[in-house]
């Protein structure tokens, strides 16, 4: 698909709190290239980027892996954690042993990365064989018919505040306990034809996103205040939540993501090896290879 050089860059924005530090100070109207911002859930952004309906977006890492030949990644931008992430949660109505032995897990389908991380953890590390069913993200409705329920993003956050009495597994923490590595849930991807057609515009947007992240990390209070006003909760919760997130994409994040792709391929959820390539003004740059696993 050829990118129309006369149209503005179209940027997809995930409607989840975990990307706010990257977007909070990002003002498209102030940029020379005047990009168009498109807000949607992760699965919708994955689809739009794949089809060329948008040019760049923060997308599920798994979606990047499935279509990596069409994309390059913006350097030093991700949604990652090394330990608990507090927003990708498995709620257990039944004991984990029952869930692993053919029990049913109801899953929200809004993020391909979280769904496949769940499958990797349940099957590779816990040695189980659950039955997976798609469901709308409502905890009580999901657990009315299932032994466990996977919620992500703001749905998971709000559910975690309830006095529900269920055991809860933080999937990011579970991954870290088994692998000792970062888990990267989202990356910022650019379609290759857009990167080739408008490198200056991509560069301007990239610099503005990195600057927004820098400002957010320099003072997290504006992002915390926005979360309190928009989602609710307590200041202590949001300090802990944003303190556990990382929005860089360096060697550790690349290594953890490469391992995630390796396991997804081993289990048959991905049909090819993934080569991680990062965007640069002069063209794509292959990221350093991860050590053999």
PDB file of N, CA, C and O in Angstrom, residues 37-108:
ATOM      1  N   UNK A  37      -4.723  12.347  15.199  1.00  0.00           N
ATOM      2  CA  UNK A  37      -4.726  11.387  16.293  1.00  0.00           C
ATOM      3  C   UNK A  37      -5.999  10.537  16.231  1.00  0.00           C
ATOM      4  O   UNK A  37      -7.108  11.069  16.153  1.00  0.00           O
ATOM      5  N   UNK A  38      -5.828   9.219  16.250  1.00  0.00           N
ATOM      6  CA  UNK A  38      -6.947   8.274  16.192  1.00  0.00           C
ATOM      7  C   UNK A  38      -6.947   7.467  17.487  1.00  0.00           C
ATOM      8  O   UNK A  38      -6.001   6.738  17.773  1.00  0.00           O
ATOM      9  N   UNK A  39      -8.002   7.586  18.282  1.00  0.00           N
ATOM     10  CA  UNK A  39      -8.099   6.864  19.560  1.00  0.00           C
ATOM     11  C   UNK A  39      -8.921   5.591  19.378  1.00  0.00           C
ATOM     12  O   UNK A  39      -9.982   5.627  18.758  1.00  0.00           O
ATOM     13  N   UNK A  40      -8.419   4.490  19.947  1.00  0.00           N
ATOM     14  CA  UNK A  40      -9.152   3.228  19.863  1.00  0.00           C
ATOM     15  C   UNK A  40      -8.562   2.235  20.855  1.00  0.00           C
ATOM     16  O   UNK A  40      -7.503   2.471  21.439  1.00  0.00           O
ATOM     17  N   UNK A  41      -9.270   1.123  21.046  1.00  0.00           N
ATOM     18  CA  UNK A  41      -8.772   0.043  21.889  1.00  0.00           C
ATOM     19  C   UNK A  41      -7.622  -0.657  21.168  1.00  0.00           C
ATOM     20  O   UNK A  41      -7.488  -0.560  19.940  1.00  0.00           O
ATOM     21  N   UNK A  42      -6.765  -1.384  21.920  1.00  0.00           N
ATOM     22  CA  UNK A  42      -5.596  -2.019  21.297  1.00  0.00           C
ATOM     23  C   UNK A  42      -5.924  -2.902  20.091  1.00  0.00           C
ATOM     24  O   UNK A  42      -5.259  -2.805  19.054  1.00  0.00           O
ATOM     25  N   UNK A  43      -6.929  -3.761  20.208  1.00  0.00           N
ATOM     26  CA  UNK A  43      -7.240  -4.665  19.097  1.00  0.00           C
ATOM     27  C   UNK A  43      -7.646  -3.892  17.849  1.00  0.00           C
ATOM     28  O   UNK A  43      -7.308  -4.287  16.719  1.00  0.00           O
ATOM     29  N   UNK A  44      -8.354  -2.785  18.027  1.00  0.00           N
ATOM     30  CA  UNK A  44      -8.772  -1.965  16.888  1.00  0.00           C
ATOM     31  C   UNK A  44      -7.573  -1.273  16.255  1.00  0.00           C
ATOM     32  O   UNK A  44      -7.458  -1.208  15.017  1.00  0.00           O
ATOM     33  N   UNK A  45      -6.652  -0.767  17.057  1.00  0.00           N
ATOM     34  CA  UNK A  45      -5.449  -0.134  16.510  1.00  0.00           C
ATOM     35  C   UNK A  45      -4.583  -1.164  15.793  1.00  0.00           C
ATOM     36  O   UNK A  45      -3.996  -0.861  14.746  1.00  0.00           O
ATOM     37  N   UNK A  46      -4.491  -2.363  16.362  1.00  0.00           N
ATOM     38  CA  UNK A  46      -3.746  -3.430  15.684  1.00  0.00           C
ATOM     39  C   UNK A  46      -4.287  -3.629  14.273  1.00  0.00           C
ATOM     40  O   UNK A  46      -3.525  -3.726  13.298  1.00  0.00           O
ATOM     41  N   UNK A  47      -5.615  -3.700  14.159  1.00  0.00           N
ATOM     42  CA  UNK A  47      -6.247  -3.942  12.858  1.00  0.00           C
ATOM     43  C   UNK A  47      -6.022  -2.774  11.901  1.00  0.00           C
ATOM     44  O   UNK A  47      -5.664  -2.970  10.731  1.00  0.00           O
ATOM     45  N   UNK A  48      -6.212  -1.566  12.400  1.00  0.00           N
ATOM     46  CA  UNK A  48      -6.092  -0.394  11.519  1.00  0.00           C
ATOM     47  C   UNK A  48      -4.662  -0.238  11.001  1.00  0.00           C
ATOM     48  O   UNK A  48      -4.452   0.109   9.832  1.00  0.00           O
ATOM     49  N   UNK A  49      -3.683  -0.479  11.859  1.00  0.00           N
ATOM     50  CA  UNK A  49      -2.297  -0.369  11.405  1.00  0.00           C
ATOM     51  C   UNK A  49      -1.993  -1.466  10.392  1.00  0.00           C
ATOM     52  O   UNK A  49      -1.335  -1.214   9.375  1.00  0.00           O
ATOM     53  N   UNK A  50      -2.459  -2.665  10.654  1.00  0.00           N
ATOM     54  CA  UNK A  50      -2.230  -3.785   9.734  1.00  0.00           C
ATOM     55  C   UNK A  50      -2.825  -3.488   8.356  1.00  0.00           C
ATOM     56  O   UNK A  50      -2.218  -3.809   7.330  1.00  0.00           O
ATOM     57  N   UNK A  51      -3.989  -2.854   8.331  1.00  0.00           N
ATOM     58  CA  UNK A  51      -4.666  -2.573   7.063  1.00  0.00           C
ATOM     59  C   UNK A  51      -4.201  -1.275   6.413  1.00  0.00           C
ATOM     60  O   UNK A  51      -4.632  -0.953   5.300  1.00  0.00           O
ATOM     61  N   UNK A  52      -3.353  -0.508   7.102  1.00  0.00           N
ATOM     62  CA  UNK A  52      -2.875   0.750   6.543  1.00  0.00           C
ATOM     63  C   UNK A  52      -3.824   1.908   6.736  1.00  0.00           C
ATOM     64  O   UNK A  52      -3.654   2.968   6.123  1.00  0.00           O
ATOM     65  N   UNK A  53      -4.827   1.749   7.603  1.00  0.00           N
ATOM     66  CA  UNK A  53      -5.766   2.836   7.874  1.00  0.00           C
ATOM     67  C   UNK A  53      -5.148   3.899   8.784  1.00  0.00           C
ATOM     68  O   UNK A  53      -5.646   5.027   8.853  1.00  0.00           O
ATOM     69  N   UNK A  54      -4.089   3.547   9.507  1.00  0.00           N
ATOM     70  CA  UNK A  54      -3.271   4.501  10.243  1.00  0.00           C
ATOM     71  C   UNK A  54      -1.813   4.197   9.917  1.00  0.00           C
ATOM     72  O   UNK A  54      -1.491   3.125   9.388  1.00  0.00           O
ATOM     73  N   UNK A  55      -0.933   5.150  10.217  1.00  0.00           N
ATOM     74  CA  UNK A  55       0.464   5.031   9.817  1.00  0.00           C
ATOM     75  C   UNK A  55       1.385   4.593  10.945  1.00  0.00           C
ATOM     76  O   UNK A  55       2.417   3.962  10.690  1.00  0.00           O
ATOM     77  N   UNK A  56       1.035   4.947  12.167  1.00  0.00           N
ATOM     78  CA  UNK A  56       1.863   4.589  13.306  1.00  0.00           C
ATOM     79  C   UNK A  56       0.975   4.513  14.540  1.00  0.00           C
ATOM     80  O   UNK A  56      -0.067   5.169  14.604  1.00  0.00           O
ATOM     81  N   UNK A  57       1.395   3.701  15.506  1.00  0.00           N
ATOM     82  CA  UNK A  57       0.566   3.535  16.697  1.00  0.00           C
ATOM     83  C   UNK A  57       1.330   2.770  17.764  1.00  0.00           C
ATOM     84  O   UNK A  57       2.263   2.026  17.470  1.00  0.00           O
ATOM     85  N   UNK A  58       0.884   2.986  19.008  1.00  0.00           N
ATOM     86  CA  UNK A  58       1.267   2.078  20.064  1.00  0.00           C
ATOM     87  C   UNK A  58       0.371   0.858  19.947  1.00  0.00           C
ATOM     88  O   UNK A  58      -0.850   0.957  20.077  1.00  0.00           O
ATOM     89  N   UNK A  59       0.951  -0.291  19.629  1.00  0.00           N
ATOM     90  CA  UNK A  59       0.152  -1.496  19.391  1.00  0.00           C
ATOM     91  C   UNK A  59       0.634  -2.632  20.288  1.00  0.00           C
ATOM     92  O   UNK A  59       1.723  -2.588  20.853  1.00  0.00           O
ATOM     93  N   UNK A  60      -0.177  -3.663  20.392  1.00  0.00           N
ATOM     94  CA  UNK A  60       0.195  -4.846  21.138  1.00  0.00           C
ATOM     95  C   UNK A  60       1.498  -5.417  20.580  1.00  0.00           C
ATOM     96  O   UNK A  60       1.678  -5.506  19.359  1.00  0.00           O
ATOM     97  N   UNK A  61       2.391  -5.815  21.460  1.00  0.00           N
ATOM     98  CA  UNK A  61       3.652  -6.409  21.016  1.00  0.00           C
ATOM     99  C   UNK A  61       3.412  -7.634  20.146  1.00  0.00           C
ATOM    100  O   UNK A  61       4.129  -7.864  19.165  1.00  0.00           O
ATOM    101  N   UNK A  62       2.406  -8.438  20.519  1.00  0.00           N
ATOM    102  CA  UNK A  62       2.105  -9.642  19.734  1.00  0.00           C
ATOM    103  C   UNK A  62       1.683  -9.266  18.318  1.00  0.00           C
ATOM    104  O   UNK A  62       2.080  -9.936  17.353  1.00  0.00           O
ATOM    105  N   UNK A  63       0.904  -8.203  18.182  1.00  0.00           N
ATOM    106  CA  UNK A  63       0.482  -7.764  16.849  1.00  0.00           C
ATOM    107  C   UNK A  63       1.683  -7.311  16.031  1.00  0.00           C
ATOM    108  O   UNK A  63       1.743  -7.535  14.820  1.00  0.00           O
ATOM    109  N   UNK A  64       2.658  -6.685  16.677  1.00  0.00           N
ATOM    110  CA  UNK A  64       3.893  -6.336  15.973  1.00  0.00           C
ATOM    111  C   UNK A  64       4.579  -7.605  15.477  1.00  0.00           C
ATOM    112  O   UNK A  64       5.026  -7.685  14.325  1.00  0.00           O
ATOM    113  N   UNK A  65       4.671  -8.623  16.345  1.00  0.00           N
ATOM    114  CA  UNK A  65       5.328  -9.859  15.953  1.00  0.00           C
ATOM    115  C   UNK A  65       4.673 -10.525  14.764  1.00  0.00           C
ATOM    116  O   UNK A  65       5.358 -11.074  13.888  1.00  0.00           O
ATOM    117  N   UNK A  66       3.356 -10.489  14.698  1.00  0.00           N
ATOM    118  CA  UNK A  66       2.633 -11.120  13.588  1.00  0.00           C
ATOM    119  C   UNK A  66       2.885 -10.408  12.267  1.00  0.00           C
ATOM    120  O   UNK A  66       2.808 -11.026  11.200  1.00  0.00           O
ATOM    121  N   UNK A  67       3.159  -9.100  12.321  1.00  0.00           N
ATOM    122  CA  UNK A  67       3.276  -8.300  11.086  1.00  0.00           C
ATOM    123  C   UNK A  67       4.575  -7.515  11.030  1.00  0.00           C
ATOM    124  O   UNK A  67       4.631  -6.452  10.417  1.00  0.00           O
ATOM    125  N   UNK A  68       5.634  -8.045  11.657  1.00  0.00           N
ATOM    126  CA  UNK A  68       6.872  -7.273  11.795  1.00  0.00           C
ATOM    127  C   UNK A  68       7.499  -6.919  10.453  1.00  0.00           C
ATOM    128  O   UNK A  68       8.214  -5.919  10.352  1.00  0.00           O
ATOM    129  N   UNK A  69       7.231  -7.713   9.409  1.00  0.00           N
ATOM    130  CA  UNK A  69       7.810  -7.406   8.104  1.00  0.00           C
ATOM    131  C   UNK A  69       7.252  -6.108   7.523  1.00  0.00           C
ATOM    132  O   UNK A  69       7.861  -5.499   6.632  1.00  0.00           O
ATOM    133  N   UNK A  70       6.095  -5.661   8.029  1.00  0.00           N
ATOM    134  CA  UNK A  70       5.467  -4.443   7.515  1.00  0.00           C
ATOM    135  C   UNK A  70       5.795  -3.204   8.347  1.00  0.00           C
ATOM    136  O   UNK A  70       5.438  -2.091   7.954  1.00  0.00           O
ATOM    137  N   UNK A  71       6.448  -3.392   9.511  1.00  0.00           N
ATOM    138  CA  UNK A  71       6.627  -2.305  10.472  1.00  0.00           C
ATOM    139  C   UNK A  71       8.094  -2.111  10.845  1.00  0.00           C
ATOM    140  O   UNK A  71       8.907  -3.025  10.724  1.00  0.00           O
ATOM    141  N   UNK A  72       8.390  -0.920  11.350  1.00  0.00           N
ATOM    142  CA  UNK A  72       9.598  -0.663  12.122  1.00  0.00           C
ATOM    143  C   UNK A  72       9.162  -0.046  13.450  1.00  0.00           C
ATOM    144  O   UNK A  72       8.090   0.556  13.541  1.00  0.00           O
ATOM    145  N   UNK A  73       9.978  -0.239  14.475  1.00  0.00           N
ATOM    146  CA  UNK A  73       9.639   0.259  15.800  1.00  0.00           C
ATOM    147  C   UNK A  73      10.305   1.592  16.078  1.00  0.00           C
ATOM    148  O   UNK A  73      11.464   1.811  15.702  1.00  0.00           O
ATOM    149  N   UNK A  74       9.584   2.477  16.765  1.00  0.00           N
ATOM    150  CA  UNK A  74      10.199   3.707  17.246  1.00  0.00           C
ATOM    151  C   UNK A  74      11.086   3.363  18.440  1.00  0.00           C
ATOM    152  O   UNK A  74      10.645   2.676  19.368  1.00  0.00           O
ATOM    153  N   UNK A  75      12.339   3.808  18.434  1.00  0.00           N
ATOM    154  CA  UNK A  75      13.258   3.456  19.517  1.00  0.00           C
ATOM    155  C   UNK A  75      12.815   4.043  20.860  1.00  0.00           C
ATOM    156  O   UNK A  75      12.192   5.102  20.926  1.00  0.00           O
ATOM    157  N   UNK A  76      13.133   3.316  21.921  1.00  0.00           N
ATOM    158  CA  UNK A  76      13.014   3.837  23.285  1.00  0.00           C
ATOM    159  C   UNK A  76      11.586   4.179  23.692  1.00  0.00           C
ATOM    160  O   UNK A  76      11.362   5.032  24.548  1.00  0.00           O
ATOM    161  N   UNK A  77      10.609   3.499  23.086  1.00  0.00           N
ATOM    162  CA  UNK A  77       9.213   3.682  23.474  1.00  0.00           C
ATOM    163  C   UNK A  77       8.538   2.318  23.594  1.00  0.00           C
ATOM    164  O   UNK A  77       8.618   1.497  22.670  1.00  0.00           O
ATOM    165  N   UNK A  78       7.881   2.078  24.706  1.00  0.00           N
ATOM    166  CA  UNK A  78       7.145   0.831  24.901  1.00  0.00           C
ATOM    167  C   UNK A  78       6.229   0.991  26.107  1.00  0.00           C
ATOM    168  O   UNK A  78       6.221   2.031  26.765  1.00  0.00           O
ATOM    169  N   UNK A  79       5.469  -0.041  26.395  1.00  0.00           N
ATOM    170  CA  UNK A  79       4.833  -0.203  27.703  1.00  0.00           C
ATOM    171  C   UNK A  79       5.363  -1.521  28.248  1.00  0.00           C
ATOM    172  O   UNK A  79       5.051  -2.588  27.709  1.00  0.00           O
ATOM    173  N   UNK A  80       6.209  -1.451  29.257  1.00  0.00           N
ATOM    174  CA  UNK A  80       6.895  -2.630  29.785  1.00  0.00           C
ATOM    175  C   UNK A  80       6.845  -2.642  31.307  1.00  0.00           C
ATOM    176  O   UNK A  80       6.528  -1.639  31.946  1.00  0.00           O
ATOM    177  N   UNK A  81       7.164  -3.807  31.863  1.00  0.00           N
ATOM    178  CA  UNK A  81       7.281  -3.937  33.314  1.00  0.00           C
ATOM    179  C   UNK A  81       8.262  -5.068  33.610  1.00  0.00           C
ATOM    180  O   UNK A  81       8.402  -6.012  32.827  1.00  0.00           O
ATOM    181  N   UNK A  82       8.907  -4.964  34.746  1.00  0.00           N
ATOM    182  CA  UNK A  82       9.792  -6.028  35.239  1.00  0.00           C
ATOM    183  C   UNK A  82       9.293  -6.380  36.632  1.00  0.00           C
ATOM    184  O   UNK A  82       9.826  -5.934  37.633  1.00  0.00           O
ATOM    185  N   UNK A  83       8.192  -7.137  36.653  1.00  0.00           N
ATOM    186  CA  UNK A  83       7.472  -7.409  37.883  1.00  0.00           C
ATOM    187  C   UNK A  83       6.009  -7.054  37.701  1.00  0.00           C
ATOM    188  O   UNK A  83       5.498  -7.019  36.574  1.00  0.00           O
ATOM    189  N   UNK A  84       5.283  -6.768  38.782  1.00  0.00           N
ATOM    190  CA  UNK A  84       3.841  -6.499  38.682  1.00  0.00           C
ATOM    191  C   UNK A  84       3.536  -5.294  37.796  1.00  0.00           C
ATOM    192  O   UNK A  84       4.243  -4.293  37.817  1.00  0.00           O
ATOM    193  N   UNK A  85       2.449  -5.418  37.018  1.00  0.00           N
ATOM    194  CA  UNK A  85       2.008  -4.309  36.183  1.00  0.00           C
ATOM    195  C   UNK A  85       0.654  -3.766  36.655  1.00  0.00           C
ATOM    196  O   UNK A  85       0.256  -2.670  36.290  1.00  0.00           O
ATOM    197  N   UNK A  86      -0.084  -4.561  37.448  1.00  0.00           N
ATOM    198  CA  UNK A  86      -1.337  -4.169  38.103  1.00  0.00           C
ATOM    199  C   UNK A  86      -2.525  -3.963  37.172  1.00  0.00           C
ATOM    200  O   UNK A  86      -3.603  -3.580  37.622  1.00  0.00           O
ATOM    201  N   UNK A  87      -2.346  -4.200  35.887  1.00  0.00           N
ATOM    202  CA  UNK A  87      -3.466  -3.984  34.969  1.00  0.00           C
ATOM    203  C   UNK A  87      -3.635  -5.123  33.969  1.00  0.00           C
ATOM    204  O   UNK A  87      -4.366  -4.971  32.987  1.00  0.00           O
ATOM    205  N   UNK A  88      -2.982  -6.250  34.200  1.00  0.00           N
ATOM    206  CA  UNK A  88      -3.186  -7.456  33.390  1.00  0.00           C
ATOM    207  C   UNK A  88      -3.342  -8.589  34.393  1.00  0.00           C
ATOM    208  O   UNK A  88      -2.357  -9.171  34.859  1.00  0.00           O
ATOM    209  N   UNK A  89      -4.586  -8.871  34.758  1.00  0.00           N
ATOM    210  CA  UNK A  89      -4.869  -9.673  35.938  1.00  0.00           C
ATOM    211  C   UNK A  89      -5.763 -10.867  35.614  1.00  0.00           C
ATOM    212  O   UNK A  89      -6.752 -10.743  34.888  1.00  0.00           O
ATOM    213  N   UNK A  90      -5.399 -12.023  36.187  1.00  0.00           N
ATOM    214  CA  UNK A  90      -6.208 -13.219  36.090  1.00  0.00           C
ATOM    215  C   UNK A  90      -6.911 -13.434  37.427  1.00  0.00           C
ATOM    216  O   UNK A  90      -6.265 -13.631  38.463  1.00  0.00           O
ATOM    217  N   UNK A  91      -8.233 -13.355  37.422  1.00  0.00           N
ATOM    218  CA  UNK A  91      -9.052 -13.535  38.618  1.00  0.00           C
ATOM    219  C   UNK A  91      -9.507 -14.992  38.682  1.00  0.00           C
ATOM    220  O   UNK A  91     -10.111 -15.498  37.722  1.00  0.00           O
ATOM    221  N   UNK A  92      -9.229 -15.662  39.797  1.00  0.00           N
ATOM    222  CA  UNK A  92      -9.519 -17.085  39.934  1.00  0.00           C
ATOM    223  C   UNK A  92     -10.721 -17.312  40.842  1.00  0.00           C
ATOM    224  O   UNK A  92     -10.684 -16.992  42.034  1.00  0.00           O
ATOM    225  N   UNK A  93     -11.792 -17.886  40.283  1.00  0.00           N
ATOM    226  CA  UNK A  93     -12.930 -18.315  41.094  1.00  0.00           C
ATOM    227  C   UNK A  93     -12.656 -19.700  41.660  1.00  0.00           C
ATOM    228  O   UNK A  93     -13.051 -20.018  42.785  1.00  0.00           O
ATOM    229  N   UNK A  94     -11.974 -20.522  40.866  1.00  0.00           N
ATOM    230  CA  UNK A  94     -11.592 -21.867  41.275  1.00  0.00           C
ATOM    231  C   UNK A  94     -10.093 -21.902  41.545  1.00  0.00           C
ATOM    232  O   UNK A  94      -9.349 -21.041  41.060  1.00  0.00           O
ATOM    233  N   UNK A  95      -9.612 -22.905  42.293  1.00  0.00           N
ATOM    234  CA  UNK A  95      -8.167 -23.016  42.510  1.00  0.00           C
ATOM    235  C   UNK A  95      -7.419 -23.135  41.180  1.00  0.00           C
ATOM    236  O   UNK A  95      -7.953 -23.683  40.201  1.00  0.00           O
ATOM    237  N   UNK A  96      -6.188 -22.642  41.151  1.00  0.00           N
ATOM    238  CA  UNK A  96      -5.406 -22.666  39.917  1.00  0.00           C
ATOM    239  C   UNK A  96      -5.278 -24.088  39.374  1.00  0.00           C
ATOM    240  O   UNK A  96      -5.334 -24.289  38.152  1.00  0.00           O
ATOM    241  N   UNK A  97      -5.125 -25.081  40.253  1.00  0.00           N
ATOM    242  CA  UNK A  97      -4.983 -26.468  39.805  1.00  0.00           C
ATOM    243  C   UNK A  97      -6.212 -26.910  39.006  1.00  0.00           C
ATOM    244  O   UNK A  97      -6.092 -27.638  38.008  1.00  0.00           O
ATOM    245  N   UNK A  98      -7.384 -26.468  39.432  1.00  0.00           N
ATOM    246  CA  UNK A  98      -8.619 -26.807  38.701  1.00  0.00           C
ATOM    247  C   UNK A  98      -8.646 -26.097  37.348  1.00  0.00           C
ATOM    248  O   UNK A  98      -9.045 -26.685  36.337  1.00  0.00           O
ATOM    249  N   UNK A  99      -8.205 -24.865  37.318  1.00  0.00           N
ATOM    250  CA  UNK A  99      -8.182 -24.107  36.061  1.00  0.00           C
ATOM    251  C   UNK A  99      -7.227 -24.771  35.073  1.00  0.00           C
ATOM    252  O   UNK A  99      -7.542 -24.920  33.881  1.00  0.00           O
ATOM    253  N   UNK A 100      -6.072 -25.190  35.549  1.00  0.00           N
ATOM    254  CA  UNK A 100      -5.062 -25.792  34.677  1.00  0.00           C
ATOM    255  C   UNK A 100      -5.511 -27.143  34.135  1.00  0.00           C
ATOM    256  O   UNK A 100      -5.117 -27.546  33.039  1.00  0.00           O
ATOM    257  N   UNK A 101      -6.333 -27.852  34.887  1.00  0.00           N
ATOM    258  CA  UNK A 101      -6.777 -29.191  34.497  1.00  0.00           C
ATOM    259  C   UNK A 101      -8.104 -29.121  33.736  1.00  0.00           C
ATOM    260  O   UNK A 101      -9.121 -29.675  34.149  1.00  0.00           O
ATOM    261  N   UNK A 102      -8.097 -28.402  32.612  1.00  0.00           N
ATOM    262  CA  UNK A 102      -9.274 -28.327  31.754  1.00  0.00           C
ATOM    263  C   UNK A 102     -10.316 -27.325  32.180  1.00  0.00           C
ATOM    264  O   UNK A 102     -11.434 -27.327  31.662  1.00  0.00           O
ATOM    265  N   UNK A 103      -9.985 -26.456  33.141  1.00  0.00           N
ATOM    266  CA  UNK A 103     -10.913 -25.414  33.533  1.00  0.00           C
ATOM    267  C   UNK A 103     -11.078 -24.362  32.451  1.00  0.00           C
ATOM    268  O   UNK A 103     -10.317 -24.319  31.473  1.00  0.00           O
ATOM    269  N   UNK A 104     -12.062 -23.507  32.628  1.00  0.00           N
ATOM    270  CA  UNK A 104     -12.368 -22.496  31.612  1.00  0.00           C
ATOM    271  C   UNK A 104     -11.887 -21.117  32.060  1.00  0.00           C
ATOM    272  O   UNK A 104     -12.137 -20.705  33.193  1.00  0.00           O
ATOM    273  N   UNK A 105     -11.184 -20.426  31.152  1.00  0.00           N
ATOM    274  CA  UNK A 105     -10.764 -19.046  31.391  1.00  0.00           C
ATOM    275  C   UNK A 105     -11.496 -18.144  30.412  1.00  0.00           C
ATOM    276  O   UNK A 105     -11.365 -18.298  29.193  1.00  0.00           O
ATOM    277  N   UNK A 106     -12.276 -17.213  30.937  1.00  0.00           N
ATOM    278  CA  UNK A 106     -12.922 -16.202  30.101  1.00  0.00           C
ATOM    279  C   UNK A 106     -11.929 -15.066  29.885  1.00  0.00           C
ATOM    280  O   UNK A 106     -11.320 -14.575  30.838  1.00  0.00           O
ATOM    281  N   UNK A 107     -11.756 -14.671  28.626  1.00  0.00           N
ATOM    282  CA  UNK A 107     -10.729 -13.687  28.298  1.00  0.00           C
ATOM    283  C   UNK A 107     -11.318 -12.503  27.557  1.00  0.00           C
ATOM    284  O   UNK A 107     -12.073 -12.678  26.603  1.00  0.00           O
ATOM    285  N   UNK A 108     -10.944 -11.318  28.002  1.00  0.00           N
ATOM    286  CA  UNK A 108     -11.210 -10.153  27.170  1.00  0.00           C
ATOM    287  C   UNK A 108     -10.316 -10.236  25.947  1.00  0.00           C
ATOM    288  O   UNK A 108      -9.197 -10.746  26.023  1.00  0.00           O
TER     289      UNK A 108
END
